[in-house]
PDB file of C-alpha atoms in Angstrom:
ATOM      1  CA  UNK X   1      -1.350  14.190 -14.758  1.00 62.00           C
ATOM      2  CA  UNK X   2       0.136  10.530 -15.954  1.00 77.00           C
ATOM      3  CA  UNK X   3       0.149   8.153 -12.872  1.00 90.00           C
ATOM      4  CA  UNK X   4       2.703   5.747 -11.959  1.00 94.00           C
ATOM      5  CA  UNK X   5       3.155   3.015 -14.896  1.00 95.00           C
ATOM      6  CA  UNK X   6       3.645  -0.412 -14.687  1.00 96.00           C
ATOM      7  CA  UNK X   7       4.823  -3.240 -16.966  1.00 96.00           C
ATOM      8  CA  UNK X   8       3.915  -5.819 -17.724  1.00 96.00           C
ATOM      9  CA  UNK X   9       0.906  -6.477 -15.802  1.00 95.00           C
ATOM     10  CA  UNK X  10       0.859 -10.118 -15.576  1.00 96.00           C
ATOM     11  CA  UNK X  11       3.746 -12.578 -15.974  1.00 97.00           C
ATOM     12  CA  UNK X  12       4.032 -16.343 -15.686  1.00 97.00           C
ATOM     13  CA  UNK X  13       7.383 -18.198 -14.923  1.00 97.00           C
ATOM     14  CA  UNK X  14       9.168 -21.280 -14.090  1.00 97.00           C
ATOM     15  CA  UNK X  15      11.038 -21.584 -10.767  1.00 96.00           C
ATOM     16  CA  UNK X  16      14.798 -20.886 -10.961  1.00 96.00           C
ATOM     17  CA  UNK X  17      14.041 -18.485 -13.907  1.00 97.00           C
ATOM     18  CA  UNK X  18      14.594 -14.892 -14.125  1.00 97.00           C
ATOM     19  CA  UNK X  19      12.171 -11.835 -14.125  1.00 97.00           C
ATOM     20  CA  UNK X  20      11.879  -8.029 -14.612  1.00 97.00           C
ATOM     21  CA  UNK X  21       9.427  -5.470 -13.928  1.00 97.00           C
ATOM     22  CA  UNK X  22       9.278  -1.815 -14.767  1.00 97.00           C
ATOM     23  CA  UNK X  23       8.136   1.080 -13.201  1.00 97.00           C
ATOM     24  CA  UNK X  24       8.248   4.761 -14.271  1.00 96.00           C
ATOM     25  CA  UNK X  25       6.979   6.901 -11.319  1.00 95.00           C
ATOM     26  CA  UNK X  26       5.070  10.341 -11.713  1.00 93.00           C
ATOM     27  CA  UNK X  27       6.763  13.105 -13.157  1.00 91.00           C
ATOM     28  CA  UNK X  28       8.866  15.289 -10.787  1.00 88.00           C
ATOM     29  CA  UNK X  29       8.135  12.221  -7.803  1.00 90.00           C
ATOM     30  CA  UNK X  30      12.044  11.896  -6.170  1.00 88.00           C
ATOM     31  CA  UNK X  31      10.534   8.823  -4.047  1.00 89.00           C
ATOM     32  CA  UNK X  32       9.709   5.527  -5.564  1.00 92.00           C
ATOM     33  CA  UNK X  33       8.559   2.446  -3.729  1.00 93.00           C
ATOM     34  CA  UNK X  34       8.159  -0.949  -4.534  1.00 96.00           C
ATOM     35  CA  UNK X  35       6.302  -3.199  -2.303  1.00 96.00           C
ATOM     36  CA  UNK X  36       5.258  -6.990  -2.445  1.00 97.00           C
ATOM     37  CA  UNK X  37       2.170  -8.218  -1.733  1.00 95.00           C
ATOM     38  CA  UNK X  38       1.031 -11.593  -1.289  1.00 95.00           C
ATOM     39  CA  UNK X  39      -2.355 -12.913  -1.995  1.00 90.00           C
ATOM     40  CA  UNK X  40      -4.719 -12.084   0.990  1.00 88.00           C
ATOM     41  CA  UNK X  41      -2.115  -9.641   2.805  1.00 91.00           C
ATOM     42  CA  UNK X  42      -1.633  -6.366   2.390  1.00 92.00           C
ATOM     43  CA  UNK X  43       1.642  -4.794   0.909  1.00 93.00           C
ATOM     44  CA  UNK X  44       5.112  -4.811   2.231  1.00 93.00           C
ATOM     45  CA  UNK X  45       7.846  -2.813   1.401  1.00 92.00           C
ATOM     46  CA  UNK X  46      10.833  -4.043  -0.480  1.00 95.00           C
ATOM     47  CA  UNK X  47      12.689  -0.910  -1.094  1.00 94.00           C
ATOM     48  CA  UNK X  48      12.679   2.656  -1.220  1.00 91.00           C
ATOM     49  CA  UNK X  49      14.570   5.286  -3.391  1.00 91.00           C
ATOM     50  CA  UNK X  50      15.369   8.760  -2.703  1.00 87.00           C
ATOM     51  CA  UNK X  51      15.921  10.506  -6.792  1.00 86.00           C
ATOM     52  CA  UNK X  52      19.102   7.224  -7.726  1.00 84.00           C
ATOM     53  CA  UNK X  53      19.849   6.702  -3.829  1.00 89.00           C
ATOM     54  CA  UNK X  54      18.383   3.796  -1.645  1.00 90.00           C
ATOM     55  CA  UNK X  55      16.727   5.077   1.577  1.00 86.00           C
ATOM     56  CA  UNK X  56      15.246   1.537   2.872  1.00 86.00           C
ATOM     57  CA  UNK X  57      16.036  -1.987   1.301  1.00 91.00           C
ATOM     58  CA  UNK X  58      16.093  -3.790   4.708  1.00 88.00           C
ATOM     59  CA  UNK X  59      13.077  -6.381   3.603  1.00 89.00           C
ATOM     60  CA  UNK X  60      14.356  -6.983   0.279  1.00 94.00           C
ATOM     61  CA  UNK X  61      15.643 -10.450  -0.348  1.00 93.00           C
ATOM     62  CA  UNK X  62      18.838  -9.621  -1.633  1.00 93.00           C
ATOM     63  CA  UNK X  63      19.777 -13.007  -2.434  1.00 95.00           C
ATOM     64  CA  UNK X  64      17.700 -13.208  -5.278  1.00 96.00           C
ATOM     65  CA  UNK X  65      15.901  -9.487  -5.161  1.00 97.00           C
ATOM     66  CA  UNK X  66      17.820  -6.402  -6.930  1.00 97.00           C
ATOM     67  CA  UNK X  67      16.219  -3.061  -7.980  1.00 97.00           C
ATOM     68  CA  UNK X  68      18.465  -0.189  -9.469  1.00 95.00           C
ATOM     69  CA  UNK X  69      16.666   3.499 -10.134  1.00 94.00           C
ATOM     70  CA  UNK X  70      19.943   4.737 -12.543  1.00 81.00           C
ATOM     71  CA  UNK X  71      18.813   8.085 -14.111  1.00 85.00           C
ATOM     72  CA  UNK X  72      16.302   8.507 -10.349  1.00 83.00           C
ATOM     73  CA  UNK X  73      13.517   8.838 -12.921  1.00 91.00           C
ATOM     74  CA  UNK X  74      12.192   4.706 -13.935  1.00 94.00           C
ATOM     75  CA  UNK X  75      13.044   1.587 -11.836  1.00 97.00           C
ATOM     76  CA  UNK X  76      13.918  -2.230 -12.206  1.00 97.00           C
ATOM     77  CA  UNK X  77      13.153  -4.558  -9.973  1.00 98.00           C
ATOM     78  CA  UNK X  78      14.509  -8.608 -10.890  1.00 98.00           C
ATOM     79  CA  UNK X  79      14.039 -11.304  -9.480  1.00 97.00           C
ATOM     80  CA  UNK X  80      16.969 -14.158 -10.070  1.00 96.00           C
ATOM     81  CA  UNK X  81      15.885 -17.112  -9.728  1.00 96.00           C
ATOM     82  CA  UNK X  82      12.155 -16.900  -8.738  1.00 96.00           C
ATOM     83  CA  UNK X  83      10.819 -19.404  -6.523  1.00 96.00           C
ATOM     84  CA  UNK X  84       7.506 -20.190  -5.534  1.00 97.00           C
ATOM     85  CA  UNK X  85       6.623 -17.921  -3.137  1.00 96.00           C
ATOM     86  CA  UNK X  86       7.651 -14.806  -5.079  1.00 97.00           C
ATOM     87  CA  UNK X  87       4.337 -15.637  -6.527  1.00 97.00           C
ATOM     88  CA  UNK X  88       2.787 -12.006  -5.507  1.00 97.00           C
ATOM     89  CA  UNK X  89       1.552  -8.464  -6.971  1.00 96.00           C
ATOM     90  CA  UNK X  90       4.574  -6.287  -7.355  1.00 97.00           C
ATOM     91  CA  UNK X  91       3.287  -2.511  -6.638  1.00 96.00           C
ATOM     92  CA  UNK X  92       5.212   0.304  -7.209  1.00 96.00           C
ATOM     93  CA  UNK X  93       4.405   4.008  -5.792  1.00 93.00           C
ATOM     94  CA  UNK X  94       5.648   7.013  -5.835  1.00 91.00           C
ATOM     95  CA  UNK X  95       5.503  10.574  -4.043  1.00 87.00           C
ATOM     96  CA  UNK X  96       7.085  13.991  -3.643  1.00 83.00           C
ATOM     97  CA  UNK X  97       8.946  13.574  -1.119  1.00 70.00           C
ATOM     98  CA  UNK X  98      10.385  10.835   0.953  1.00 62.00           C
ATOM     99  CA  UNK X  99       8.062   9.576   4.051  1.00 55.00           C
ATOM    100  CA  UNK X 100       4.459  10.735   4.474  1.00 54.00           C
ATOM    101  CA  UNK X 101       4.932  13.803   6.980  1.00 53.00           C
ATOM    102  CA  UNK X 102       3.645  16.846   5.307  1.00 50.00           C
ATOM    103  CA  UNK X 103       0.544  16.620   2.751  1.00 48.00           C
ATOM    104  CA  UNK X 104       2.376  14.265   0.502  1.00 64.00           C
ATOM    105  CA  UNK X 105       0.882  10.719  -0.638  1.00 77.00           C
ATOM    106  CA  UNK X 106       1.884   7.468  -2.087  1.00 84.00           C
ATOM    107  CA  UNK X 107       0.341   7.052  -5.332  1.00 88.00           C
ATOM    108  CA  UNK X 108       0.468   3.511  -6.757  1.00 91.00           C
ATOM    109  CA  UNK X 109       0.428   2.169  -9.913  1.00 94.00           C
ATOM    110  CA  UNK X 110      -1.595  -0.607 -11.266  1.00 92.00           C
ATOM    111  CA  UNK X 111       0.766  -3.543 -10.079  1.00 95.00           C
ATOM    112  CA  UNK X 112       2.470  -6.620 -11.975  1.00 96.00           C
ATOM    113  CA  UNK X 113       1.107 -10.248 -10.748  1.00 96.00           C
ATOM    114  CA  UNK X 114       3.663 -12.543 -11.072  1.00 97.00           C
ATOM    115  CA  UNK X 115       2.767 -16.501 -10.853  1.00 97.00           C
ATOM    116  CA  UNK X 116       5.897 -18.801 -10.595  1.00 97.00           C
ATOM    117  CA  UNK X 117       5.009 -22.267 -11.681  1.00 96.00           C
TER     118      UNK X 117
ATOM    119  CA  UNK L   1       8.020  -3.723  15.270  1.00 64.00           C
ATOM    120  CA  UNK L   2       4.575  -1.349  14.994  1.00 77.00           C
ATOM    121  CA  UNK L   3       1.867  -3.922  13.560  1.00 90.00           C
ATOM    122  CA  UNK L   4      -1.360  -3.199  12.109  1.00 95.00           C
ATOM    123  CA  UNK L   5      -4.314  -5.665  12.581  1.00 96.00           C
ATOM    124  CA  UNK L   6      -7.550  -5.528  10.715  1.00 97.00           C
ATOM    125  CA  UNK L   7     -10.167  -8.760  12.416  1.00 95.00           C
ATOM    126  CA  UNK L   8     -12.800  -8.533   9.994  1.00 96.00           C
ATOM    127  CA  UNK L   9     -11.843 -10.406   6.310  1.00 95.00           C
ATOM    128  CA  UNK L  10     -15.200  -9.427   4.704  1.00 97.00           C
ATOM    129  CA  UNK L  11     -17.505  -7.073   5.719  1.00 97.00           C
ATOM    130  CA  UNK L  12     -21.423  -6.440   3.432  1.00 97.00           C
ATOM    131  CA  UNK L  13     -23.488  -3.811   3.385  1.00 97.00           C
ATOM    132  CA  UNK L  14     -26.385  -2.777   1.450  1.00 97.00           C
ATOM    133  CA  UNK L  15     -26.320  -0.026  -0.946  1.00 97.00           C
ATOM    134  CA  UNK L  16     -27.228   3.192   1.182  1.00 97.00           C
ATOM    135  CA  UNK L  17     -26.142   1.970   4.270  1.00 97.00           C
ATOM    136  CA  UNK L  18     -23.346   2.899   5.926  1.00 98.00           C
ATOM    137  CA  UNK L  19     -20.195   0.372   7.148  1.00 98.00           C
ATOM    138  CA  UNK L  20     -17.474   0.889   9.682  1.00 98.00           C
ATOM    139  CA  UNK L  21     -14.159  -1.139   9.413  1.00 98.00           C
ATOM    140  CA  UNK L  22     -12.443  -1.877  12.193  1.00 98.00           C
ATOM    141  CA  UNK L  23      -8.100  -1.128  12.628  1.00 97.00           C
ATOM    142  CA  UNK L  24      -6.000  -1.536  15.970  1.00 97.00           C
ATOM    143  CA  UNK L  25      -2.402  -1.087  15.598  1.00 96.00           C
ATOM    144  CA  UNK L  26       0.786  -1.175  17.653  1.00 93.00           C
ATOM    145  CA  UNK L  27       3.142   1.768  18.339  1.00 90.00           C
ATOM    146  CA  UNK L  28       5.155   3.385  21.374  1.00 88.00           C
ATOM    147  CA  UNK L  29       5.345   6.475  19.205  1.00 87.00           C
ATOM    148  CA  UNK L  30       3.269   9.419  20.156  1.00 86.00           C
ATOM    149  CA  UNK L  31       3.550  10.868  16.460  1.00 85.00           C
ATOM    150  CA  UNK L  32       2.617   9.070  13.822  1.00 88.00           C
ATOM    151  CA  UNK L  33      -0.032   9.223  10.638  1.00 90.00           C
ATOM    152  CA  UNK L  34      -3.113   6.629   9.987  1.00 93.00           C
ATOM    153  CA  UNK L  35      -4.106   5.721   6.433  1.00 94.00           C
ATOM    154  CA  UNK L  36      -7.021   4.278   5.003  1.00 96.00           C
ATOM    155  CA  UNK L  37      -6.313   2.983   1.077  1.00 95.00           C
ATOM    156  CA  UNK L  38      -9.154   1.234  -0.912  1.00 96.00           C
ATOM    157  CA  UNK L  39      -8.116  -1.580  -3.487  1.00 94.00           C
ATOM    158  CA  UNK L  40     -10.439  -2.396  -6.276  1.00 93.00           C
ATOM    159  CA  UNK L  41      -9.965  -5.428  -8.369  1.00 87.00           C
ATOM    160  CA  UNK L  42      -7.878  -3.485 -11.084  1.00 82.00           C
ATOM    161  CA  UNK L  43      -4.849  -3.713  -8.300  1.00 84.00           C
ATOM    162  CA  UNK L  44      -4.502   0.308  -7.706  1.00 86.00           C
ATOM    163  CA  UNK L  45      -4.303   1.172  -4.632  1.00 90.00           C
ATOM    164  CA  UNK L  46      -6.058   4.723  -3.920  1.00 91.00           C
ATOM    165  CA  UNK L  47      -6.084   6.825  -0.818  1.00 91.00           C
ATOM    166  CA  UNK L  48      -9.558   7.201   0.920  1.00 95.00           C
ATOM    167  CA  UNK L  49      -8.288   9.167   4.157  1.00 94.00           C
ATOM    168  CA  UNK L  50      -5.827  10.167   6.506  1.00 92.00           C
ATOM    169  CA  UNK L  51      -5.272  11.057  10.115  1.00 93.00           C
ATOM    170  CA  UNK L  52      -2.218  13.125  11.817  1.00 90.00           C
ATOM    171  CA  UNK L  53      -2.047  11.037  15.868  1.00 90.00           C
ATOM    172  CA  UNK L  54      -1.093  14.448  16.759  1.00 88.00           C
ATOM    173  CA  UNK L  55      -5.012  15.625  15.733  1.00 88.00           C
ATOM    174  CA  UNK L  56      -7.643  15.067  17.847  1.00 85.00           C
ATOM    175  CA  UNK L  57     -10.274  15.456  15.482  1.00 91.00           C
ATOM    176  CA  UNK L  58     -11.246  13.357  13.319  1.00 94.00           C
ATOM    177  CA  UNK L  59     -10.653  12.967   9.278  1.00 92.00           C
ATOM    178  CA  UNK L  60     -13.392  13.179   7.137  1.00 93.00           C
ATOM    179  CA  UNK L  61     -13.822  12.923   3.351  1.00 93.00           C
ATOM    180  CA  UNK L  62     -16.682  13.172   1.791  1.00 95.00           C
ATOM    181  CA  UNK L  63     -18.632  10.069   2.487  1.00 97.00           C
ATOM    182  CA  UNK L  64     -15.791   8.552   4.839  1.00 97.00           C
ATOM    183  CA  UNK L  65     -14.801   9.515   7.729  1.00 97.00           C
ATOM    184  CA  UNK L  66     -12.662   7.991  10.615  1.00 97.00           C
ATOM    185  CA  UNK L  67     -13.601   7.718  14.240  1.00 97.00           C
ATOM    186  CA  UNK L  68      -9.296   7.909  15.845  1.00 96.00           C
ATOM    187  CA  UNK L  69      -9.468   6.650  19.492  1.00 95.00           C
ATOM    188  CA  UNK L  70      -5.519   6.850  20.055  1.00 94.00           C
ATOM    189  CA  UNK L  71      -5.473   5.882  23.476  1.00 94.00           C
ATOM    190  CA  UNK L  72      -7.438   2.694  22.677  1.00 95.00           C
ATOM    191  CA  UNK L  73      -4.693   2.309  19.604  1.00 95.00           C
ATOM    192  CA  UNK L  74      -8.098   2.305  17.154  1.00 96.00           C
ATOM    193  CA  UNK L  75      -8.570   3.917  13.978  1.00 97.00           C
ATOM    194  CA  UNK L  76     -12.043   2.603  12.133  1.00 97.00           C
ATOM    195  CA  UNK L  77     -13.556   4.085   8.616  1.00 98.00           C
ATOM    196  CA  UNK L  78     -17.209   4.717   8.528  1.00 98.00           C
ATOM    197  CA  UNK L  79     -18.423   4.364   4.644  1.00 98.00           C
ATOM    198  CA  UNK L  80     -21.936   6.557   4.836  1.00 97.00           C
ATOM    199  CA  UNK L  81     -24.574   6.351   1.438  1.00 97.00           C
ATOM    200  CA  UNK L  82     -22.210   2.973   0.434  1.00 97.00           C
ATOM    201  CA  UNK L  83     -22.794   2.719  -3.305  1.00 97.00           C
ATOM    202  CA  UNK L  84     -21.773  -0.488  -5.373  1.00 96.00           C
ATOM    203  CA  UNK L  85     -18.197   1.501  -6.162  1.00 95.00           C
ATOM    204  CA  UNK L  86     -17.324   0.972  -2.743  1.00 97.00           C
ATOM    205  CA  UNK L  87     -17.278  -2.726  -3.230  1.00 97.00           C
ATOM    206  CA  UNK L  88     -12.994  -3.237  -2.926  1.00 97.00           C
ATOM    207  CA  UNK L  89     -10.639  -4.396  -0.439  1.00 96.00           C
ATOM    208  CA  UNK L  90      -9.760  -1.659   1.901  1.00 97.00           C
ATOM    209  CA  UNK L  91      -6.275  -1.305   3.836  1.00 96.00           C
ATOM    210  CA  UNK L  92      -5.720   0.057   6.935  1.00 96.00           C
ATOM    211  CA  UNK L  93      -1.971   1.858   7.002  1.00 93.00           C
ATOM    212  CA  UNK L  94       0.420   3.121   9.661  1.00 91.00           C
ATOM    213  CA  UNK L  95       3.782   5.313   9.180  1.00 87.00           C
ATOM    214  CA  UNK L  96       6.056   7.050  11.596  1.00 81.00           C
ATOM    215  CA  UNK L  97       8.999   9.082  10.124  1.00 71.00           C
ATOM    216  CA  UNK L  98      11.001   8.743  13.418  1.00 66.00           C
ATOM    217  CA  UNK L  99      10.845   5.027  13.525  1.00 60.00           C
ATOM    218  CA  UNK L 100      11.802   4.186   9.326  1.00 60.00           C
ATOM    219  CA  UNK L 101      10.038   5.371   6.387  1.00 61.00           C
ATOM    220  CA  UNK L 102       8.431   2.422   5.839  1.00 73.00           C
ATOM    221  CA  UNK L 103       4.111   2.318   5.745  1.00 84.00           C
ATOM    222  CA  UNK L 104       2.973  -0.840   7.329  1.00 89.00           C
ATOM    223  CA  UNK L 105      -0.046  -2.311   6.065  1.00 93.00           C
ATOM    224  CA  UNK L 106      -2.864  -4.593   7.813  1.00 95.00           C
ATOM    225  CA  UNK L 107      -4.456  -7.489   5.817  1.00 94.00           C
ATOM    226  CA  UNK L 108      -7.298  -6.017   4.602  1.00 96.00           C
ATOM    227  CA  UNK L 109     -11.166  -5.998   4.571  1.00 97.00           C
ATOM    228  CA  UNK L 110     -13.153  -7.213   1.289  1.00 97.00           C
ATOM    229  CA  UNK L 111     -16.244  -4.766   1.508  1.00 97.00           C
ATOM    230  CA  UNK L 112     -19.442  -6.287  -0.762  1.00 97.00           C
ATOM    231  CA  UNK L 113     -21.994  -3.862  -1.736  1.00 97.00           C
ATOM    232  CA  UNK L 114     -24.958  -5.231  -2.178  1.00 96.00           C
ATOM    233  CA  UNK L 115     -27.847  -3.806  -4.461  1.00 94.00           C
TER     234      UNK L 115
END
């Protein structure tokens, strides 16, 4: 079974520019997650879809954060305009269903670190 | 807000020997699930075990296992036989479905292995 994909894996930016990052979730997964996490903390969600619909985007800067999940299958997340402290690892996850309550898990991908110069 | 604290930033043990990491957290919910998720340097975050509050006994996989004192809001990982693939940074989680869907993470422990 493929696990969640990321891309790219590493970008580098100026402040005030823009930036997207990818994320196709398991197959058959109706939750996707994306989370932020700073260097030396541990992740914090930004948003959470249910199949197209979101469930959670109460932490997600929407001044400058967006994320759209169109087809409920792959996601975007963009940044516009980056500033310095969006410098982070951008993880995305994925499950079955939405929350943790039965036997389900998060499963995360490999992550995108994003430095904004 | 439930909050999950992890006090120790790096922790070393020597191959063989076994490790416990420490977790408190914060809740006035009564149900609730525990996670512990291991980060090696590729970024990936894996799951190494989990624990239903409504259990009394305790999760074990393998070589890990937890030791849950929910009264005392406590939920440590004990790493037996540690072998140098152990060596990651290891999260401590928390999520309630009745208070958001959102897992709360603590800041980590960086676990050396040493040979």
């Amino acid at each position: 079974e493929a696990g969640v994909a990321q891309s790219p894996r590493y970008k580098i930016i100026e402040k005030r520019q823009s930036v997207a990052f990818w994320c196709n979730p398991i197959s058959g997964h109706a939750t996707l997650y994306w989370y932020q996490q700073i260097l030396g903390q541990g992740p914090k969600l930004l948003i959470q879809f249910q199949n197209n619909g979101v469930v959670d985007d109460s932490q997600l800067p929407k001044d400058r954060f967006s994320a759209e999940r169109l087809k409920g299958v792959d996601s975007t997340l963009k940044i516009q305009p980056a500033k310095l402290e969006d410098s982070a690892v951008y993880l995305c996850a994925s499950s079955l269903e939405p929350g943790l309550g039965g036997t389900d898990t998060q499963y995360f991908g490999p992550g995108t670190r994003l430095t904004v110069l | 807000a439930q909050t999950v604290t992890q006090s120790q930033p790096e922790m070393s043990v020597q191959e063989a020997e076994t490790v416990t990491l420490s977790c408190t957290y914060d809740t006035s919910e009564s149900d609730y699930y525990l996670f512990w998720y291991k980060q090696p340097p590729s970024r990936q975050m894996i799951l190494v075990i989990r624990q239903e509050a409504y259990k009394q006994q305790n999760a074990t996989e393998n070589r890990f296992s937890v030791n849950f004192q929910k009264a005392a809001k406590s939920f440590s990982l004990k790493i037996s036989d540690s072998q140098l693939g152990d060596a990651a940074m290891y999260f401590c989680a928390y999520y309630c479905g009745s208070a958001g869907n959102m897992l709360t993470f603590g800041g980590g422990t960086r676990l050396m292995v040493k040979p």
